[in-house]
Each structure stands twice: as structure tokens, then as C-alpha cells.
PDB file of C-alpha atoms and ligand atoms in Angstrom:
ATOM      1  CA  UNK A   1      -0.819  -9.473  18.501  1.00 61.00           C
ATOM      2  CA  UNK A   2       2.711  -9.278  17.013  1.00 70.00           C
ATOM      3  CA  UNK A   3       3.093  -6.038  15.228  1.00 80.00           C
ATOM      4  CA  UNK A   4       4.416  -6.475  11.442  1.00 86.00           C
ATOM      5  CA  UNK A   5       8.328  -5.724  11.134  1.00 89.00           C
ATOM      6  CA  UNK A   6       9.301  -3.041   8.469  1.00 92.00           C
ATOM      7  CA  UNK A   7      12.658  -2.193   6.853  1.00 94.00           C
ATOM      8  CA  UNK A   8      12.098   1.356   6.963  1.00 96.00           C
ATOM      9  CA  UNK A   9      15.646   2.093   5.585  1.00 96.00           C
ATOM     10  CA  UNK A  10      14.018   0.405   2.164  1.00 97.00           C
ATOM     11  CA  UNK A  11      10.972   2.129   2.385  1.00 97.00           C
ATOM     12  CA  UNK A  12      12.992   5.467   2.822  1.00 97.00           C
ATOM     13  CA  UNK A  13      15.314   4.826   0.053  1.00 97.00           C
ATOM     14  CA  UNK A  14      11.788   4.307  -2.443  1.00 97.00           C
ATOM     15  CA  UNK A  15      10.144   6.901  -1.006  1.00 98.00           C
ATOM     16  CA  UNK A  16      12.928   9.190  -2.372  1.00 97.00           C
ATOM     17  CA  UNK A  17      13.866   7.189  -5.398  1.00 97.00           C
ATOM     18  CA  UNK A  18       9.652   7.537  -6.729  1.00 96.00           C
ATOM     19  CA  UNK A  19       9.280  11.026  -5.276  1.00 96.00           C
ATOM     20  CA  UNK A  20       6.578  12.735  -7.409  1.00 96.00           C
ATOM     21  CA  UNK A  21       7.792  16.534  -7.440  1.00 94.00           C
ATOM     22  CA  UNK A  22       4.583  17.318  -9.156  1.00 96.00           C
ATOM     23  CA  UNK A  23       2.038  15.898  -6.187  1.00 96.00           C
ATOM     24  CA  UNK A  24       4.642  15.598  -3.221  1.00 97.00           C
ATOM     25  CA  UNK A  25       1.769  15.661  -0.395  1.00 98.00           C
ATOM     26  CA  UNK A  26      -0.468  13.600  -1.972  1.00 98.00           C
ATOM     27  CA  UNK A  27       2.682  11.090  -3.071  1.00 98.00           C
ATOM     28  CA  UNK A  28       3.680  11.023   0.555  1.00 98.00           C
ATOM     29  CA  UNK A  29       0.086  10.069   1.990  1.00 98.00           C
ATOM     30  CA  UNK A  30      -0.263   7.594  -0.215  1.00 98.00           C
ATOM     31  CA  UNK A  31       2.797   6.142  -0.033  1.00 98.00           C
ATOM     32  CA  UNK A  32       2.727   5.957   3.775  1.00 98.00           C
ATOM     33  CA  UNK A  33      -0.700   4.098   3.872  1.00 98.00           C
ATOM     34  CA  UNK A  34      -0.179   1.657   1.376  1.00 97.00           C
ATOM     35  CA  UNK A  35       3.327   0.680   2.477  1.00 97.00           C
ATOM     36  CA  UNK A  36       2.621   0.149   6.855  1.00 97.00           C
ATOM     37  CA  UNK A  37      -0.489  -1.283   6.844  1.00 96.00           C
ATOM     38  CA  UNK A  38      -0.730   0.005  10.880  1.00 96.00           C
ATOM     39  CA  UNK A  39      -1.023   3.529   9.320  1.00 98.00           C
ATOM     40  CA  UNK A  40      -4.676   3.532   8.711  1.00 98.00           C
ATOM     41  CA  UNK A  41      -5.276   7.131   8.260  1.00 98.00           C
ATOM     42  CA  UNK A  42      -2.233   9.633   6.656  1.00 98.00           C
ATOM     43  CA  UNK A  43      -2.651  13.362   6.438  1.00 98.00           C
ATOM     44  CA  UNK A  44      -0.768  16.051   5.603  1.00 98.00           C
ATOM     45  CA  UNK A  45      -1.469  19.305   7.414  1.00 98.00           C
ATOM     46  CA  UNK A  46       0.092  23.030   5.993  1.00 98.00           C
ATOM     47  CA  UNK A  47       0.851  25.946   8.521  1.00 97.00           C
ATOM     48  CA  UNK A  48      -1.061  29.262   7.258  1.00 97.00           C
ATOM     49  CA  UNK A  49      -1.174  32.147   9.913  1.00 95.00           C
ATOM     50  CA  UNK A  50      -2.345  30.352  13.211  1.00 94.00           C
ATOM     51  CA  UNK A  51      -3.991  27.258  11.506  1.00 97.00           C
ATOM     52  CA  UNK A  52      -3.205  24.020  10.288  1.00 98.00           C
ATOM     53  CA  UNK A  53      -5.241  23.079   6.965  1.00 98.00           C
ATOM     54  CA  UNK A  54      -5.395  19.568   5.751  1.00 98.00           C
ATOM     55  CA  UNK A  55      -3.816  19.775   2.062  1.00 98.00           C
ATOM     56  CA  UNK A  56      -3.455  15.702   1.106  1.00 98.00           C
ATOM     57  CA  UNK A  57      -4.907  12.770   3.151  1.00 98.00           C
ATOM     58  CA  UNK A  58      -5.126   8.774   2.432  1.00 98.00           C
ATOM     59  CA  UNK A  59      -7.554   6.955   4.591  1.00 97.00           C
ATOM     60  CA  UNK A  60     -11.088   4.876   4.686  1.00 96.00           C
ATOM     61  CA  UNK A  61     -12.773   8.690   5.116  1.00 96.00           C
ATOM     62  CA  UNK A  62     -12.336  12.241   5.219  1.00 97.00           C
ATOM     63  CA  UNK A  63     -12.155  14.481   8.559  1.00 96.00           C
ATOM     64  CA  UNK A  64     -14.370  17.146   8.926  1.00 95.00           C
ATOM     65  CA  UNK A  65     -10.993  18.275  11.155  1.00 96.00           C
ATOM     66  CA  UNK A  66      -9.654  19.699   8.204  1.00 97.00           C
ATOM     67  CA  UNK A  67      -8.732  23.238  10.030  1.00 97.00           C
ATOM     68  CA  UNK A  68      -7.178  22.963  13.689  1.00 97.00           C
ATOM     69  CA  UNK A  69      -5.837  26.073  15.252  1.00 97.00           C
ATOM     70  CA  UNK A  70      -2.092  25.853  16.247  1.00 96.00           C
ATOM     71  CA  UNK A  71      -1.934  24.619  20.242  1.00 94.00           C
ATOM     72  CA  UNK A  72      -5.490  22.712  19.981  1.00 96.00           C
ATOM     73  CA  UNK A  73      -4.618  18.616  19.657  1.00 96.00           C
ATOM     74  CA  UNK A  74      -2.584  16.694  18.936  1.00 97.00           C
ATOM     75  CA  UNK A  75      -1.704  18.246  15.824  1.00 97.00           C
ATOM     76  CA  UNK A  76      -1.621  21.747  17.301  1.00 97.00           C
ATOM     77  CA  UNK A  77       0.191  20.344  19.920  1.00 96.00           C
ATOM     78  CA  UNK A  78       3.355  19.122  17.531  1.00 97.00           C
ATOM     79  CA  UNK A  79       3.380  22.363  15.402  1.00 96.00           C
ATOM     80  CA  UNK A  80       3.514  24.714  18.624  1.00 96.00           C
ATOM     81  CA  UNK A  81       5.939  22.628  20.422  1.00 96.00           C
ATOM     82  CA  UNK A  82       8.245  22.213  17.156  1.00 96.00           C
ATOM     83  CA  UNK A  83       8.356  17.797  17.969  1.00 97.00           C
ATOM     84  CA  UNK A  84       7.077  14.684  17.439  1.00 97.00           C
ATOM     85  CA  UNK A  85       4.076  13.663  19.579  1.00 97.00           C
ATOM     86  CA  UNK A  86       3.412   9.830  20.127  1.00 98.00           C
ATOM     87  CA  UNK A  87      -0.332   9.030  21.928  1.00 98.00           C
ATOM     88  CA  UNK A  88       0.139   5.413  22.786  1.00 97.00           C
ATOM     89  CA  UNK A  89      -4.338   5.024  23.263  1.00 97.00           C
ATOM     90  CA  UNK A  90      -6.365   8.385  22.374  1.00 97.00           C
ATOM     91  CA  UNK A  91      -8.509   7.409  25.063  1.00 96.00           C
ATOM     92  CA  UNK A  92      -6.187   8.648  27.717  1.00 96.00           C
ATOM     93  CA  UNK A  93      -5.022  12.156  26.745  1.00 95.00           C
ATOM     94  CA  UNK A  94      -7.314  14.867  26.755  1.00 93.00           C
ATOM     95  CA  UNK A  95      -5.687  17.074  24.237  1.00 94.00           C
ATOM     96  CA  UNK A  96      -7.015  14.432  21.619  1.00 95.00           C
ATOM     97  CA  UNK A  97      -9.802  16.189  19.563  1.00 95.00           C
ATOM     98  CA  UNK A  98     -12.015  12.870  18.209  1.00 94.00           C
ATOM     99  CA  UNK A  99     -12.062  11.764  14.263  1.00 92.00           C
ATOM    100  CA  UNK A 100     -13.024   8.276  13.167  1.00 95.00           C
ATOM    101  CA  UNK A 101     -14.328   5.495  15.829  1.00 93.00           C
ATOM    102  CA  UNK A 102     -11.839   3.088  14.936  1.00 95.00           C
ATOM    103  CA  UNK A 103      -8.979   5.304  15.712  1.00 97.00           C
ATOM    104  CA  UNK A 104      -6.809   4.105  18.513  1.00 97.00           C
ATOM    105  CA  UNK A 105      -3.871   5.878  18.787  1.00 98.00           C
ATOM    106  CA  UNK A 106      -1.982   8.878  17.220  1.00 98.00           C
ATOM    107  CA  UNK A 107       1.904  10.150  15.698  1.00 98.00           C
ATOM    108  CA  UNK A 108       1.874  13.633  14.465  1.00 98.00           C
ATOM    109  CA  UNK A 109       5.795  14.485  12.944  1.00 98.00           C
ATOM    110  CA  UNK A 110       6.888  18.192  12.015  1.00 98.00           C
ATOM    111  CA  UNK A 111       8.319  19.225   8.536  1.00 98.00           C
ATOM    112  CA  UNK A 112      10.660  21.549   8.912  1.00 96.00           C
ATOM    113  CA  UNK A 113      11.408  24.079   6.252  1.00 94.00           C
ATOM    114  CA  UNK A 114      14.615  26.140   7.263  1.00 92.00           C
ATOM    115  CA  UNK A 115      14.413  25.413  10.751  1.00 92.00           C
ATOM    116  CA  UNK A 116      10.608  26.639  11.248  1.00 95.00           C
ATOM    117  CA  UNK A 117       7.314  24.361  11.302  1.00 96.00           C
ATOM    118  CA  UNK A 118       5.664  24.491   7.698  1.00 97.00           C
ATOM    119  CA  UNK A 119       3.749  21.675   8.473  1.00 98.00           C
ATOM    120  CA  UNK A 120       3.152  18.336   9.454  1.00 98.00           C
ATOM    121  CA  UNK A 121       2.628  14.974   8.923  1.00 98.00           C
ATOM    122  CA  UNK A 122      -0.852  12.992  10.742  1.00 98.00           C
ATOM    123  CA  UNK A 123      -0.912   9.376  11.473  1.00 98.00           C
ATOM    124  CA  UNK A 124      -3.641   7.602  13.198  1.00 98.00           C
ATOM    125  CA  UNK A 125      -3.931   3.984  13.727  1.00 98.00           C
ATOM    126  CA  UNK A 126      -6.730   1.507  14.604  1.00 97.00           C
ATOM    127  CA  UNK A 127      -4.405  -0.386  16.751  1.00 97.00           C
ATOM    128  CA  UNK A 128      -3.221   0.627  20.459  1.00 96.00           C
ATOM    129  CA  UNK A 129       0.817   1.570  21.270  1.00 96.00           C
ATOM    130  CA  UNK A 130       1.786   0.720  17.297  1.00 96.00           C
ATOM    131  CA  UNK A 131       4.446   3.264  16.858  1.00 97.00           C
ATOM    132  CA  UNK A 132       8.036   2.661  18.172  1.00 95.00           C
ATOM    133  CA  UNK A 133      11.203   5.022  17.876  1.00 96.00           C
ATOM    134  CA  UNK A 134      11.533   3.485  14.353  1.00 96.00           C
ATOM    135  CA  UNK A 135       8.697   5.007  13.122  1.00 97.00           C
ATOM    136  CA  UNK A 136       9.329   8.464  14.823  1.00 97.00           C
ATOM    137  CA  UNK A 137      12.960   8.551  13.148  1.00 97.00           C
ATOM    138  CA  UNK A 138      11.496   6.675   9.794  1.00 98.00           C
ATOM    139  CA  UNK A 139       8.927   9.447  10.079  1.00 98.00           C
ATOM    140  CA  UNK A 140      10.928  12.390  10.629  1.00 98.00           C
ATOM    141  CA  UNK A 141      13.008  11.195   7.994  1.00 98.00           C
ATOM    142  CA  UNK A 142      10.442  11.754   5.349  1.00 98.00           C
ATOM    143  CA  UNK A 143       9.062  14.869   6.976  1.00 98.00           C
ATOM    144  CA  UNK A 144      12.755  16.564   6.595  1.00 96.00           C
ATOM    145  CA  UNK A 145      13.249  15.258   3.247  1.00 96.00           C
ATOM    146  CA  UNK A 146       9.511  16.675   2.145  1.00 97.00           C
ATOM    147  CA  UNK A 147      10.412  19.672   4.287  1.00 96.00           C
ATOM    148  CA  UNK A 148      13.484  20.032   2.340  1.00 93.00           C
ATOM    149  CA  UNK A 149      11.743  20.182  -1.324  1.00 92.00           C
ATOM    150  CA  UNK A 150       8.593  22.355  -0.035  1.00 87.00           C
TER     151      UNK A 150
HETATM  152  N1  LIG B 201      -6.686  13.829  16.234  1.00 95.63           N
HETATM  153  C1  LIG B 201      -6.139  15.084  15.756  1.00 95.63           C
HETATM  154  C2  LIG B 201      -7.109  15.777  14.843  1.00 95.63           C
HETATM  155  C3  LIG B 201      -6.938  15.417  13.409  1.00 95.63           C
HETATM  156  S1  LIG B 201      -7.571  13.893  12.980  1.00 95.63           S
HETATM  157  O1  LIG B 201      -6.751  12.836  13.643  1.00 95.63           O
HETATM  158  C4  LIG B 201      -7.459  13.636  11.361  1.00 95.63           C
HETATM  159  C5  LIG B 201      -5.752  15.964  16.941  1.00 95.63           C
HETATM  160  O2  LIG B 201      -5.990  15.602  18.086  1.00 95.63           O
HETATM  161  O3  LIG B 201      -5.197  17.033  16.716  1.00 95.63           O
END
């Protein structure tokens, strides 16, 4: 199947110009899911001591993964190692810790707040390899501009 094309220099340049200062996480989930229709689930995870807690997410359903301890999964995988993590298909990394059936694969992007980890953006998708350097740098863009305001 062809994968939908997306001028993510557009979507960057709304993203800022609509930024809601008074519900930036939640603004940036939804924003995310209802512009790229691969991103099927959007979450936004905060660092407090050794944990990451799920503080805005857009998707068909809640996780009950709403507390993963830094270095466990994917997520705790990005905030320890301070980068982007792309899983092309779940099914073949074993650092993946399960959410919703449907998911296929998996982008988790830093925000960076003065040069540490404050948190970090959570994409899955129902659809296998989606997620191309465009999204990583569309991605991090939006995770340093959050980052920036937090
Ligand atoms: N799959 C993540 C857990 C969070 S859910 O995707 C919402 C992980 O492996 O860390």
C-alpha cells in the first residue's frame, strides 16, 4: 500500500501558529492524530524521578501503560538513551512492552528541556515500517519546540 505523502514543513508551521499555551500536551496529541492519519495512537509521556507518566494521549483507547520505568520499552528505552527510537514491526523487538492489538509498529521522540530528557513524545501505528526520516525530524521538530515552552 502506498503510504500518504505529508508536507510536514506546513504542518510544523500550524502546529506553532495554533499552539494552545494553556493545554500544550493535550494540543500536541491531538494535533498529531488528526493531522497523519498513520499516527493511530499519540501520547505524551512526563519524566518524574525514574518514571515516565502518561500526561495527554489521543487514540481509539487508553493504556493501562500509563507508568513505565525509565530503561523498560520502548519508551524507557528513548528517555535513557536521550534519542529517537524507530520499531519498524513490534513483533520483532523484544524490548516492546504490548498495548493495543492493532498496534504494528512504534516512534518514541525525546523533548528536550535545556539539554536533559523532560519527556517524550509516543507514536504507535496500525501499519508496519510507516515512519521515515521525515517523520523523525518532523517529530523532533515539535518535541524541541514543546520542549522549548515546557
Ligand atoms: N509500547 C510502549 C509502551 C507504551 S504504549 O505504546 C502506549 C513501550 O514499549 O514502551
Amino acid at each position: 500500500m502506498q503510504l500518504k505523502k505529508y508536507d510536514y514543513d506546513r504542518l510544523l508551521y500550524e502546529y506553532r501558529e495554533k499552539f494552545d499555551n494553556k493545554n500544550p500536551l493535550q494540543y500536541t496529541v491531538n494535533f498529531l492524530r488528526n493531522k497523519v492519519d498513520k499516527y493511530n495512537w499519540v501520547g505524551i509521556y512526563m519524566v518524574e524521578d525514574d518514571d515516565l507518566v502518561l500526561r495527554a494521549w489521543d487514540g481509539p483507547e487508553a493504556t493501562e501503560h500509563v507508568r513505565i520505568k525509565i530503561g523498560e520499552g520502548i519508551c524507557g528505552l528513548a528517555a535513557k538513551e536521550q534519542f529517537t527510537v524507530v520499531v519498524p514491526d513490534v513483533s520483532k523487538d523484544s524490548r516492546y512492552i504490548a498495548c493495543f492489538p492493532n498496534t504494528k509498529s512504534e516512534i518514541v521522540v525525546p523533548i528536550f528541556n535545556n539539554g536533559k530528557v523532560i519527556g517524550e513524545i509516543d507514536i504507535d501505528s496500525d501499519l508496519i515500517d510507516p515512519f521515515d526520516k521525515k517523520d523523525e525530524h518532523f517529530l523532533e521538530s515539535i518535541a524541541n519546540f514543546l520542549g522549548s515552552l515546557l
